GROMACS .gro file of C-alpha atoms in nm:
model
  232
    1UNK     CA    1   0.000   0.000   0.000
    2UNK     CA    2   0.286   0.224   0.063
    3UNK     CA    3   0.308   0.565  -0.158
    4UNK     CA    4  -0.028   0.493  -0.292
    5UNK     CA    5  -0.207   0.803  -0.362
    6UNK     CA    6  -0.501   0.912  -0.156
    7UNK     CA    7  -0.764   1.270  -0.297
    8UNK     CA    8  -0.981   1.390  -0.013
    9UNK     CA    9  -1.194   1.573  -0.126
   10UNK     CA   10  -1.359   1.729   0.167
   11UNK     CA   11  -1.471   2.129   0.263
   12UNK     CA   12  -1.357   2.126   0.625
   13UNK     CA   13  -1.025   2.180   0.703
   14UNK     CA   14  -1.004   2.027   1.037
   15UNK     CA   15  -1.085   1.698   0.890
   16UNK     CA   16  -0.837   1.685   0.614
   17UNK     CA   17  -0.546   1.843   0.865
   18UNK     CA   18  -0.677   1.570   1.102
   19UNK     CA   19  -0.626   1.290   0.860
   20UNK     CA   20  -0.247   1.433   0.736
   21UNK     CA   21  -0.060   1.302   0.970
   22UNK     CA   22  -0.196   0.965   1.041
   23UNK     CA   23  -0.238   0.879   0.662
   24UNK     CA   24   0.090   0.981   0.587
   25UNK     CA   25   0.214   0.760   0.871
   26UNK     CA   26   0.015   0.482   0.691
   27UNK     CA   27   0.225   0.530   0.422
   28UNK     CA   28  -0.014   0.716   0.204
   29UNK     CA   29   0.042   1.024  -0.012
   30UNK     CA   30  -0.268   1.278   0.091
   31UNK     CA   31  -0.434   1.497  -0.143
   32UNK     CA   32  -0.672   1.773  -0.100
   33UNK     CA   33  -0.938   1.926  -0.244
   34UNK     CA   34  -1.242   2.166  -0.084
   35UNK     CA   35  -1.461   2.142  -0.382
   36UNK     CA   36  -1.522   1.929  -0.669
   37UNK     CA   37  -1.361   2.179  -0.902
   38UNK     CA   38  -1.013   2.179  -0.716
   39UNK     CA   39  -1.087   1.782  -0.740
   40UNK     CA   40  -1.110   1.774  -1.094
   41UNK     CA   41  -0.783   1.981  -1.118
   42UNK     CA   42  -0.572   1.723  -0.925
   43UNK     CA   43  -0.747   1.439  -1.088
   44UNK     CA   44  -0.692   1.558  -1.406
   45UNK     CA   45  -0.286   1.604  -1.323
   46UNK     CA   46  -0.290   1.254  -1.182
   47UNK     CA   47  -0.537   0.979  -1.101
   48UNK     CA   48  -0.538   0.894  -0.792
   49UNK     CA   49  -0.554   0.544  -0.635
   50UNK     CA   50  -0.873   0.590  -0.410
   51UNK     CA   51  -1.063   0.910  -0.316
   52UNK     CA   52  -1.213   1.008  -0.013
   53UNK     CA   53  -1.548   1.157  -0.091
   54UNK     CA   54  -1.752   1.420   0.129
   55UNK     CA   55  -2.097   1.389   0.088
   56UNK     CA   56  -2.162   1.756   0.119
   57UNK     CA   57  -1.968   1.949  -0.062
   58UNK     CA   58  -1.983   2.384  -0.150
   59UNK     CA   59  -2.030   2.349  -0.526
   60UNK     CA   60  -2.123   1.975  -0.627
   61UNK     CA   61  -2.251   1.679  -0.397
   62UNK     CA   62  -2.032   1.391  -0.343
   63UNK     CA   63  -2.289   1.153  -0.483
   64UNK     CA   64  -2.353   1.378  -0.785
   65UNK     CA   65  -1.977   1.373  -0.820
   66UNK     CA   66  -1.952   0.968  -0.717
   67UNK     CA   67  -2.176   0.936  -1.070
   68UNK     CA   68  -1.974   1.155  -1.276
   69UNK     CA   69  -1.651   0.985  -1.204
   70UNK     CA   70  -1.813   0.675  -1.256
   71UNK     CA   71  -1.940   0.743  -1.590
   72UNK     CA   72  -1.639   0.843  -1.725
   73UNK     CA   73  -1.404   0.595  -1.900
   74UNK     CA   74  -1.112   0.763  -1.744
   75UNK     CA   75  -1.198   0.779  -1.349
   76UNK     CA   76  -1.505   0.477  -1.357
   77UNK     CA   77  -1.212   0.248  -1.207
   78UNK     CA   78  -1.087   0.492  -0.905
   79UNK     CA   79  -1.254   0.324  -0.569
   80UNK     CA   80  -1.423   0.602  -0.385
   81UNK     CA   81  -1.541   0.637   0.004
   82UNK     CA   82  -1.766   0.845   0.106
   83UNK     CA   83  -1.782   1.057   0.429
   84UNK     CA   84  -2.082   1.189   0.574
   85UNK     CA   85  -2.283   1.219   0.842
   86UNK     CA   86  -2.593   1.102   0.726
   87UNK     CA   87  -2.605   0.742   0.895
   88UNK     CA   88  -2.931   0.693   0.763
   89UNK     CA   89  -2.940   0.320   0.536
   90UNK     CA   90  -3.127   0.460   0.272
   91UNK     CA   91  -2.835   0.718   0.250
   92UNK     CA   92  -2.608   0.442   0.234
   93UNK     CA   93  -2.798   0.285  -0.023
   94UNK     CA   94  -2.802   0.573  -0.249
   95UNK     CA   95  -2.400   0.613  -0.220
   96UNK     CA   96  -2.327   0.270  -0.312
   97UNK     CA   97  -2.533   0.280  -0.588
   98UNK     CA   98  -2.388   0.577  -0.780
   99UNK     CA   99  -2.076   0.343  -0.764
  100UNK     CA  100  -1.904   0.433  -0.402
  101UNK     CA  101  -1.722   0.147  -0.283
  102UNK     CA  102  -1.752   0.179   0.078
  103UNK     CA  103  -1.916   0.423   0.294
  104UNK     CA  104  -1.805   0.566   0.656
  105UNK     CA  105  -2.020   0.824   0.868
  106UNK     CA  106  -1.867   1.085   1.067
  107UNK     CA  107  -1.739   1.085   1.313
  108UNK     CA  108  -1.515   0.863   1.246
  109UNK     CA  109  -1.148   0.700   1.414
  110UNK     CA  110  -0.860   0.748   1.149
  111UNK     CA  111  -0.740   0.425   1.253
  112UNK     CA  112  -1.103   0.271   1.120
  113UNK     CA  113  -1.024   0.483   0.754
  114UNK     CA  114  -0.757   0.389   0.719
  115UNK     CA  115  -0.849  -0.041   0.823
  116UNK     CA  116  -1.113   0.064   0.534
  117UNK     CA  117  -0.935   0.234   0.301
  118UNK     CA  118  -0.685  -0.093   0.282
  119UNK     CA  119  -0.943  -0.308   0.284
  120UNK     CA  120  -1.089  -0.160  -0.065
  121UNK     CA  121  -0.751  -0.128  -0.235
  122UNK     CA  122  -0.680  -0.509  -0.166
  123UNK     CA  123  -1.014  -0.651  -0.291
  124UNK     CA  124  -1.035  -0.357  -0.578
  125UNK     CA  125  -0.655  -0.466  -0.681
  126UNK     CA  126  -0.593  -0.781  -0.557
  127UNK     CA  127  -0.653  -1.086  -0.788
  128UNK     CA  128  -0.472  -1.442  -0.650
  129UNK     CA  129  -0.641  -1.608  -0.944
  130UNK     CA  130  -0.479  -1.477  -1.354
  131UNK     CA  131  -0.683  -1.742  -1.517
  132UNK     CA  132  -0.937  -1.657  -1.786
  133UNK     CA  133  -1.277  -1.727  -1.699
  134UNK     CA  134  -1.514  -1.813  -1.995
  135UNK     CA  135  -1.905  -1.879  -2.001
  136UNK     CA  136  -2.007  -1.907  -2.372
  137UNK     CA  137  -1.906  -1.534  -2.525
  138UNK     CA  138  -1.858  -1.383  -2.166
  139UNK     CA  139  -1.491  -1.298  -2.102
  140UNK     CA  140  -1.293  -1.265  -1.765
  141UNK     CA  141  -0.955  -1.163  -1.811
  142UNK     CA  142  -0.817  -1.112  -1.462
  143UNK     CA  143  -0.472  -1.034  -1.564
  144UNK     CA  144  -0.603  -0.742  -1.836
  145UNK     CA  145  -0.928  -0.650  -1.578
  146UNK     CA  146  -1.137  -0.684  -1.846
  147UNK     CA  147  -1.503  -0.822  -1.924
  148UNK     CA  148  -1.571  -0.872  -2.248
  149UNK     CA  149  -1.877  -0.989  -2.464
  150UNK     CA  150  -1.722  -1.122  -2.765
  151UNK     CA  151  -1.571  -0.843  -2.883
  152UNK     CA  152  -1.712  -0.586  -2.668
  153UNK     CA  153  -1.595  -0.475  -2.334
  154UNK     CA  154  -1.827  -0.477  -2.058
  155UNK     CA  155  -1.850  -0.140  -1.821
  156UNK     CA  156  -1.798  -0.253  -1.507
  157UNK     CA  157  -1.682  -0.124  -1.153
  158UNK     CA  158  -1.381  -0.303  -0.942
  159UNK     CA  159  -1.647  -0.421  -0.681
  160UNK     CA  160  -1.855  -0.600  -0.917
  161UNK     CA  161  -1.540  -0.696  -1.160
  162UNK     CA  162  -1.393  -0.909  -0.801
  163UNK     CA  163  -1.797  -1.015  -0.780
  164UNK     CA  164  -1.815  -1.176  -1.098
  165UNK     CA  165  -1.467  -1.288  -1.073
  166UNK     CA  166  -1.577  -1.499  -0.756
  167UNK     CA  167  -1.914  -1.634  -0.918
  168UNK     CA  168  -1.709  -1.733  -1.236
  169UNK     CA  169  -1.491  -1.923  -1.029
  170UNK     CA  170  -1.758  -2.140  -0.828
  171UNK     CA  171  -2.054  -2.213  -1.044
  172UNK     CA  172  -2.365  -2.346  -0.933
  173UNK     CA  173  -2.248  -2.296  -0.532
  174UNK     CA  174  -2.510  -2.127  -0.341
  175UNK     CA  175  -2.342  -1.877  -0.113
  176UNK     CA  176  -2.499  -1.640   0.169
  177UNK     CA  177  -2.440  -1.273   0.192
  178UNK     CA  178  -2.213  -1.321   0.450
  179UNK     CA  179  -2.012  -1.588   0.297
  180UNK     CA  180  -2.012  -1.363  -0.018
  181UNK     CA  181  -1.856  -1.052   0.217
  182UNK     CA  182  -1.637  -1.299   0.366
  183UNK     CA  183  -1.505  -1.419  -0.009
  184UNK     CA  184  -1.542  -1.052  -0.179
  185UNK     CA  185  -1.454  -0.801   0.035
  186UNK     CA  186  -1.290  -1.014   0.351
  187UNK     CA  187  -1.373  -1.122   0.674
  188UNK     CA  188  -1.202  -0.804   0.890
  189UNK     CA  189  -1.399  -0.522   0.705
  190UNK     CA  190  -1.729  -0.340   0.870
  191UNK     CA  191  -1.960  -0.386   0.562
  192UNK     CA  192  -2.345  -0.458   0.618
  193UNK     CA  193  -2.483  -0.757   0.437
  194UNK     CA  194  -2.732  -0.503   0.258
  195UNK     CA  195  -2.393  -0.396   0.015
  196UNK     CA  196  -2.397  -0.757  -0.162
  197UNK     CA  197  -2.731  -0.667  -0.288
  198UNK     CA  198  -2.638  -0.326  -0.388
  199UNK     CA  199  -2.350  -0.455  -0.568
  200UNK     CA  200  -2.521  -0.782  -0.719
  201UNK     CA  201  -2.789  -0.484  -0.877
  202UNK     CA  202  -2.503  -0.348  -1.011
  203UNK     CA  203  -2.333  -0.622  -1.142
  204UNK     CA  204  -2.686  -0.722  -1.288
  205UNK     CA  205  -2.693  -0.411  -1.473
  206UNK     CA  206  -2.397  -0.389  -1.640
  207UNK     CA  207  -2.440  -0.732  -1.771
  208UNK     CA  208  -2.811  -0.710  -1.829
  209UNK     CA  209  -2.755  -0.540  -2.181
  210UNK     CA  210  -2.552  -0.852  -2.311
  211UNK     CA  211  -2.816  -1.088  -2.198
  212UNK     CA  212  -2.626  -1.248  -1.887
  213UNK     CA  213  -2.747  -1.084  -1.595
  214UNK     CA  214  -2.975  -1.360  -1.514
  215UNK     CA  215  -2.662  -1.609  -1.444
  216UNK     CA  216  -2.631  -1.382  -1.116
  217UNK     CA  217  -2.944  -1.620  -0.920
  218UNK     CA  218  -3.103  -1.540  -0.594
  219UNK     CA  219  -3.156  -1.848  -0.408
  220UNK     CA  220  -3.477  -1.727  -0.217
  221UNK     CA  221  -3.392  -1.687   0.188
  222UNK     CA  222  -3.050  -1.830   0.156
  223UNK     CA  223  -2.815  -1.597  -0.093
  224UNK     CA  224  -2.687  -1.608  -0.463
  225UNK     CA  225  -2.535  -1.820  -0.680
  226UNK     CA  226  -2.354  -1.822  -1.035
  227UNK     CA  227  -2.529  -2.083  -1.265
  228UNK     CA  228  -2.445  -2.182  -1.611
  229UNK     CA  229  -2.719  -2.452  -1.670
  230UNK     CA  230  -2.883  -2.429  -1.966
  231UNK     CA  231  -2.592  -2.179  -2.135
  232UNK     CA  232  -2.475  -2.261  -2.437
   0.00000   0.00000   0.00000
């Protein structure tokens, strides 16, 4: 993780001073930004490798923001945490699914961040497996973190690419949330079981317009499961 580079982009100064020194001892290199337009400067110079994402912000919101980076080609693979102090679910709901990665509501310990922000680089970046996966013209190329459709590259975030990565690699299992958070995201991170459905929606979605989003099953009152029956 060390000298990986960490955008906050966040309108109160006390937080981001508060979070210099301990990130930096983490081995992170902090940027800052008050506003979304002093974070499209920096991101613009240089991507960074997660950003730290105030939900309330002077010019643009932080989910409004979350989308846009999304949606672009360019940024749609930077992981991105929000900070807020709405704790409400439905809150959380609606950050994860304009494409946030993890959320954490103020206040917070900069020890927690930081457990968090580690936790989202290793499962956004971390692949043990380089082995193509293949279910009839659907394409998992670990190595190249790339989904393709025959010839067409799927648009998909890192939380769903390590999702599908996991399904493709155990067909027909039936797994519960929690043994997909265990599997997906790892058993030492604070992540309600409600974010496997967020992210499964997602994943859904991106594959829906290629005609495989119903391989992603729901197993009613036990979890989800990958199948390939009747494929071919």
């Amino acid at each position: 993780m060390a000298g990986q580079h960490i955008l906050i982009v966040e309108d109160e100064a006390d937080i981001r001073e508060m979070l210099q020194l301990p990130l930096g001892k983490a081995g992170f290199v902090l940027e800052e930004a008050a506003d979304v337009r002093s974070a499209q400067t920096l991101i613009f110079n240089r991507l960074p490798d997660l950003i730290l994402l105030d939900w309330m912000l002077p010019d643009t919101n932080g989910v409004e923001f979350a989308r846009q980076l999304k949606k672009d080609n360019r940024t749609q693979q930077i992981p991105i945490i929000m900070l807020t102090a709405r704790g409400e679910e439905s809150d959380k709901i609606r950050g994860l699914e304009v494409g946030a990665d993890d959320y954490v509501t103020k206040p917070f310990s900069p020890r927690e961040l930081i457990a968090r922000i580690k936790a989202v680089l290793r499962r956004t970046q971390t692949y043990s497996d380089s082995e193509q996966l293949v279910v009839n013209d659907l394409q998992l190329d670990p190595a190249e973190h790339r989904v393709l459709v025959g010839d067409k590259e799927v648009q998909i975030g890192p939380t769903e690419f390590r999702l599908l990565h996991f399904f493709m690699r155990h067909p027909e299992r039936v797994y519960s949330r929690n043994q997909v958070l265990d599997q997906v995201w790892g058993g030492n991170v604070y992540i309600e079981e409600r974010t496997v459905d967020v992210h499964i929606r997602r994943l859904r979605k991106a594959l829906s317009q290629y005609g495989y989003d119903h391989l992603v099953q729901t197993v009613r009152g036990v979890g989800y499961r990958f199948s390939v029956r009747g494929v071919s």
